[in-house]
Amino acid sequence: MCAGHRRQVERVSGERLEELVAGIERVRALVVGDLMLDVYLRGDASRISPEAPVPVVRVSEEWRALGGAGNVVANVRALGASCAVVGSVGADAAGTALREELAALDAAPDRVHVSATRPTTVKTRVLARHHQVARYDRESEFDLDAEESAAIARTVDELTADADVVILEDYDKGLLVPVVIEAALDAARRRDIPIVVDPKALRFFDYRGATLFKPNRVELMHALRAPVHAQDADWMERTRRHLQCANLLVTLGEDGMSLMTEAGEHVLVPTVARSVYDVSGAGDTVIAVCGLAMAAGASVIEAAVLANHAAGIEVAKAGVSSVSPDELRAAIRHHAVQSA
């Protein structure tokens, strides 16, 4: 198929998608990236502060969750696949809490690097009932030093030997430096397993050779410093070649996804979201499902369709969340009925 041909995705049968959901449970994933701890404070806001024009939230609930690459881990485990994780936390209470969250998911927290020089990334959200009114972050965006980066690269190389897919989740927090990126790409190449990437701005062009490269529209626009024409097949092919990835998947929010494959197929995947409550973490869900599906034997088109279903579930939930196999099966069946 020529790069200039554009089409909507052909229907992937519900039976095939459910077969892939079952196959995902046998996948061993390695997630490498920036780990974060998400903290939520929720309560009622019935008055405005006399000190400033802001609501006073009387906190009645507090909970924590994995964010960033940790949310990718949570999605991998929620879908039944096994998971190892490589990341970095600080030698602080938040780092201990983050590793406890990973341990609760049986995600090998003992291989997470503990840095004596950097804090754990913590994002605290203040909610007045279901509405976010403030967020404050504690983090360092400086790169890990050379010694720490070399140690992490060695860990990536070691753990890839037992993986079926490598997922790189970059939030520009200093873990995915060139030596770590190269270690992951080289190890996946040697093992002949897919490596899928969710990039950020700083090292956007450092992932040459990735099996699947998944920016969103805004990230791609900023990286290229030019408008994004994701519905144009020729533009998508030129961009895929420029990024030197096998397959380019651009997520487009309410417009779905645009995929350009290594074989020159340009496929538009329309969104299946029935309602949108919160888009936080949707990209983490997409990259997790794409990686797992490809490791389970899916074509890149099938992986994108399955990830699109998962994203439709995730955005209907409040906050960063994961998707279960039963939810995914139910969404697939609902869509099959609606499309019949």
PDB file of N, CA, C and O in Angstrom, residues 304-336:
ATOM      1  N   ALA A 304      -3.145  -1.082  18.299  1.00  0.00           N
ATOM      2  CA  ALA A 304      -3.698   0.268  18.387  1.00  0.00           C
ATOM      3  C   ALA A 304      -5.200   0.236  18.649  1.00  0.00           C
ATOM      4  O   ALA A 304      -5.722   1.027  19.442  1.00  0.00           O
ATOM      5  N   VAL A 305      -5.901  -0.673  17.997  1.00  0.00           N
ATOM      6  CA  VAL A 305      -7.347  -0.785  18.212  1.00  0.00           C
ATOM      7  C   VAL A 305      -7.638  -1.191  19.650  1.00  0.00           C
ATOM      8  O   VAL A 305      -8.521  -0.622  20.320  1.00  0.00           O
ATOM      9  N   LEU A 306      -6.906  -2.172  20.169  1.00  0.00           N
ATOM     10  CA  LEU A 306      -7.124  -2.619  21.539  1.00  0.00           C
ATOM     11  C   LEU A 306      -6.795  -1.495  22.524  1.00  0.00           C
ATOM     12  O   LEU A 306      -7.535  -1.262  23.498  1.00  0.00           O
ATOM     13  N   ALA A 307      -5.702  -0.775  22.281  1.00  0.00           N
ATOM     14  CA  ALA A 307      -5.320   0.338  23.152  1.00  0.00           C
ATOM     15  C   ALA A 307      -6.370   1.445  23.115  1.00  0.00           C
ATOM     16  O   ALA A 307      -6.627   2.110  24.126  1.00  0.00           O
ATOM     17  N   ASN A 308      -6.990   1.634  21.958  1.00  0.00           N
ATOM     18  CA  ASN A 308      -8.036   2.643  21.825  1.00  0.00           C
ATOM     19  C   ASN A 308      -9.236   2.304  22.702  1.00  0.00           C
ATOM     20  O   ASN A 308      -9.827   3.174  23.345  1.00  0.00           O
ATOM     21  N   HIS A 309      -9.597   1.026  22.744  1.00  0.00           N
ATOM     22  CA  HIS A 309     -10.671   0.589  23.645  1.00  0.00           C
ATOM     23  C   HIS A 309     -10.290   0.848  25.096  1.00  0.00           C
ATOM     24  O   HIS A 309     -11.105   1.331  25.886  1.00  0.00           O
ATOM     25  N   ALA A 310      -9.055   0.523  25.458  1.00  0.00           N
ATOM     26  CA  ALA A 310      -8.601   0.716  26.842  1.00  0.00           C
ATOM     27  C   ALA A 310      -8.610   2.188  27.218  1.00  0.00           C
ATOM     28  O   ALA A 310      -9.019   2.564  28.331  1.00  0.00           O
ATOM     29  N   ALA A 311      -8.159   3.055  26.305  1.00  0.00           N
ATOM     30  CA  ALA A 311      -8.154   4.489  26.585  1.00  0.00           C
ATOM     31  C   ALA A 311      -9.570   5.015  26.782  1.00  0.00           C
ATOM     32  O   ALA A 311      -9.807   5.888  27.629  1.00  0.00           O
ATOM     33  N   GLY A 312     -10.525   4.482  26.020  1.00  0.00           N
ATOM     34  CA  GLY A 312     -11.909   4.893  26.176  1.00  0.00           C
ATOM     35  C   GLY A 312     -12.458   4.581  27.553  1.00  0.00           C
ATOM     36  O   GLY A 312     -13.287   5.325  28.093  1.00  0.00           O
ATOM     37  N   ILE A 313     -11.995   3.487  28.136  1.00  0.00           N
ATOM     38  CA  ILE A 313     -12.390   3.134  29.508  1.00  0.00           C
ATOM     39  C   ILE A 313     -11.708   4.060  30.501  1.00  0.00           C
ATOM     40  O   ILE A 313     -12.327   4.586  31.432  1.00  0.00           O
ATOM     41  N   GLU A 314     -10.405   4.285  30.319  1.00  0.00           N
ATOM     42  CA  GLU A 314      -9.619   5.052  31.286  1.00  0.00           C
ATOM     43  C   GLU A 314     -10.107   6.483  31.422  1.00  0.00           C
ATOM     44  O   GLU A 314     -10.208   7.011  32.531  1.00  0.00           O
ATOM     45  N   VAL A 315     -10.425   7.148  30.306  1.00  0.00           N
ATOM     46  CA  VAL A 315     -10.801   8.556  30.377  1.00  0.00           C
ATOM     47  C   VAL A 315     -12.188   8.762  30.992  1.00  0.00           C
ATOM     48  O   VAL A 315     -12.549   9.888  31.350  1.00  0.00           O
ATOM     49  N   ALA A 316     -12.956   7.686  31.127  1.00  0.00           N
ATOM     50  CA  ALA A 316     -14.262   7.791  31.767  1.00  0.00           C
ATOM     51  C   ALA A 316     -14.167   7.702  33.290  1.00  0.00           C
ATOM     52  O   ALA A 316     -15.177   7.839  33.983  1.00  0.00           O
ATOM     53  N   LYS A 317     -12.956   7.507  33.811  1.00  0.00           N
ATOM     54  CA  LYS A 317     -12.742   7.404  35.248  1.00  0.00           C
ATOM     55  C   LYS A 317     -12.100   8.679  35.778  1.00  0.00           C
ATOM     56  O   LYS A 317     -11.423   9.395  35.049  1.00  0.00           O
ATOM     57  N   ALA A 318     -12.291   8.927  37.067  1.00  0.00           N
ATOM     58  CA  ALA A 318     -11.663  10.085  37.707  1.00  0.00           C
ATOM     59  C   ALA A 318     -10.222   9.763  38.053  1.00  0.00           C
ATOM     60  O   ALA A 318      -9.922   8.696  38.582  1.00  0.00           O
ATOM     61  N   GLY A 319      -9.310  10.687  37.730  1.00  0.00           N
ATOM     62  CA  GLY A 319      -7.913  10.528  38.114  1.00  0.00           C
ATOM     63  C   GLY A 319      -7.190   9.493  37.273  1.00  0.00           C
ATOM     64  O   GLY A 319      -7.718   8.919  36.320  1.00  0.00           O
ATOM     65  N   VAL A 320      -5.924   9.276  37.645  1.00  0.00           N
ATOM     66  CA  VAL A 320      -5.103   8.272  36.979  1.00  0.00           C
ATOM     67  C   VAL A 320      -5.586   6.900  37.409  1.00  0.00           C
ATOM     68  O   VAL A 320      -5.722   6.624  38.599  1.00  0.00           O
ATOM     69  N   SER A 321      -5.849   6.017  36.455  1.00  0.00           N
ATOM     70  CA  SER A 321      -6.402   4.715  36.791  1.00  0.00           C
ATOM     71  C   SER A 321      -5.958   3.685  35.763  1.00  0.00           C
ATOM     72  O   SER A 321      -5.380   4.010  34.737  1.00  0.00           O
ATOM     73  N   SER A 322      -6.239   2.424  36.052  1.00  0.00           N
ATOM     74  CA  SER A 322      -5.883   1.333  35.152  1.00  0.00           C
ATOM     75  C   SER A 322      -7.144   0.642  34.662  1.00  0.00           C
ATOM     76  O   SER A 322      -8.254   0.950  35.090  1.00  0.00           O
ATOM     77  N   VAL A 323      -6.952  -0.299  33.755  1.00  0.00           N
ATOM     78  CA  VAL A 323      -8.057  -0.984  33.091  1.00  0.00           C
ATOM     79  C   VAL A 323      -7.901  -2.477  33.301  1.00  0.00           C
ATOM     80  O   VAL A 323      -6.816  -3.026  33.113  1.00  0.00           O
ATOM     81  N   SER A 324      -8.970  -3.136  33.685  1.00  0.00           N
ATOM     82  CA  SER A 324      -8.920  -4.578  33.938  1.00  0.00           C
ATOM     83  C   SER A 324      -9.299  -5.367  32.688  1.00  0.00           C
ATOM     84  O   SER A 324      -9.949  -4.824  31.771  1.00  0.00           O
ATOM     85  N   PRO A 325      -8.920  -6.656  32.630  1.00  0.00           N
ATOM     86  CA  PRO A 325      -9.332  -7.477  31.481  1.00  0.00           C
ATOM     87  C   PRO A 325     -10.842  -7.541  31.315  1.00  0.00           C
ATOM     88  O   PRO A 325     -11.347  -7.499  30.177  1.00  0.00           O
ATOM     89  N   ASP A 326     -11.577  -7.641  32.423  1.00  0.00           N
ATOM     90  CA  ASP A 326     -13.040  -7.713  32.325  1.00  0.00           C
ATOM     91  C   ASP A 326     -13.619  -6.424  31.754  1.00  0.00           C
ATOM     92  O   ASP A 326     -14.567  -6.462  30.957  1.00  0.00           O
ATOM     93  N   GLU A 327     -13.073  -5.276  32.166  1.00  0.00           N
ATOM     94  CA  GLU A 327     -13.533  -4.007  31.612  1.00  0.00           C
ATOM     95  C   GLU A 327     -13.253  -3.938  30.121  1.00  0.00           C
ATOM     96  O   GLU A 327     -14.083  -3.460  29.337  1.00  0.00           O
ATOM     97  N   LEU A 328     -12.088  -4.414  29.728  1.00  0.00           N
ATOM     98  CA  LEU A 328     -11.710  -4.373  28.319  1.00  0.00           C
ATOM     99  C   LEU A 328     -12.601  -5.294  27.492  1.00  0.00           C
ATOM    100  O   LEU A 328     -13.075  -4.923  26.409  1.00  0.00           O
ATOM    101  N   ARG A 329     -12.861  -6.484  28.014  1.00  0.00           N
ATOM    102  CA  ARG A 329     -13.758  -7.411  27.299  1.00  0.00           C
ATOM    103  C   ARG A 329     -15.156  -6.813  27.160  1.00  0.00           C
ATOM    104  O   ARG A 329     -15.783  -6.914  26.108  1.00  0.00           O
ATOM    105  N   ALA A 330     -15.659  -6.194  28.246  1.00  0.00           N
ATOM    106  CA  ALA A 330     -16.992  -5.600  28.205  1.00  0.00           C
ATOM    107  C   ALA A 330     -17.058  -4.465  27.188  1.00  0.00           C
ATOM    108  O   ALA A 330     -18.043  -4.326  26.452  1.00  0.00           O
ATOM    109  N   ALA A 331     -16.007  -3.646  27.111  1.00  0.00           N
ATOM    110  CA  ALA A 331     -15.981  -2.544  26.144  1.00  0.00           C
ATOM    111  C   ALA A 331     -15.961  -3.072  24.714  1.00  0.00           C
ATOM    112  O   ALA A 331     -16.625  -2.524  23.829  1.00  0.00           O
ATOM    113  N   ILE A 332     -15.193  -4.136  24.489  1.00  0.00           N
ATOM    114  CA  ILE A 332     -15.128  -4.732  23.154  1.00  0.00           C
ATOM    115  C   ILE A 332     -16.489  -5.260  22.739  1.00  0.00           C
ATOM    116  O   ILE A 332     -16.957  -5.029  21.617  1.00  0.00           O
ATOM    117  N   ARG A 333     -17.177  -5.934  23.671  1.00  0.00           N
ATOM    118  CA  ARG A 333     -18.495  -6.496  23.346  1.00  0.00           C
ATOM    119  C   ARG A 333     -19.510  -5.379  23.108  1.00  0.00           C
ATOM    120  O   ARG A 333     -20.351  -5.469  22.195  1.00  0.00           O
ATOM    121  N   HIS A 334     -19.443  -4.329  23.933  1.00  0.00           N
ATOM    122  CA  HIS A 334     -20.373  -3.204  23.756  1.00  0.00           C
ATOM    123  C   HIS A 334     -20.166  -2.576  22.375  1.00  0.00           C
ATOM    124  O   HIS A 334     -21.135  -2.281  21.680  1.00  0.00           O
ATOM    125  N   HIS A 335     -18.935  -2.375  21.997  1.00  0.00           N
ATOM    126  CA  HIS A 335     -18.642  -1.751  20.710  1.00  0.00           C
ATOM    127  C   HIS A 335     -19.109  -2.648  19.563  1.00  0.00           C
ATOM    128  O   HIS A 335     -19.633  -2.149  18.558  1.00  0.00           O
ATOM    129  N   ALA A 336     -18.949  -3.959  19.721  1.00  0.00           N
ATOM    130  CA  ALA A 336     -19.389  -4.883  18.678  1.00  0.00           C
ATOM    131  C   ALA A 336     -20.903  -4.796  18.490  1.00  0.00           C
ATOM    132  O   ALA A 336     -21.402  -4.807  17.357  1.00  0.00           O
TER     133      ALA A 336
END
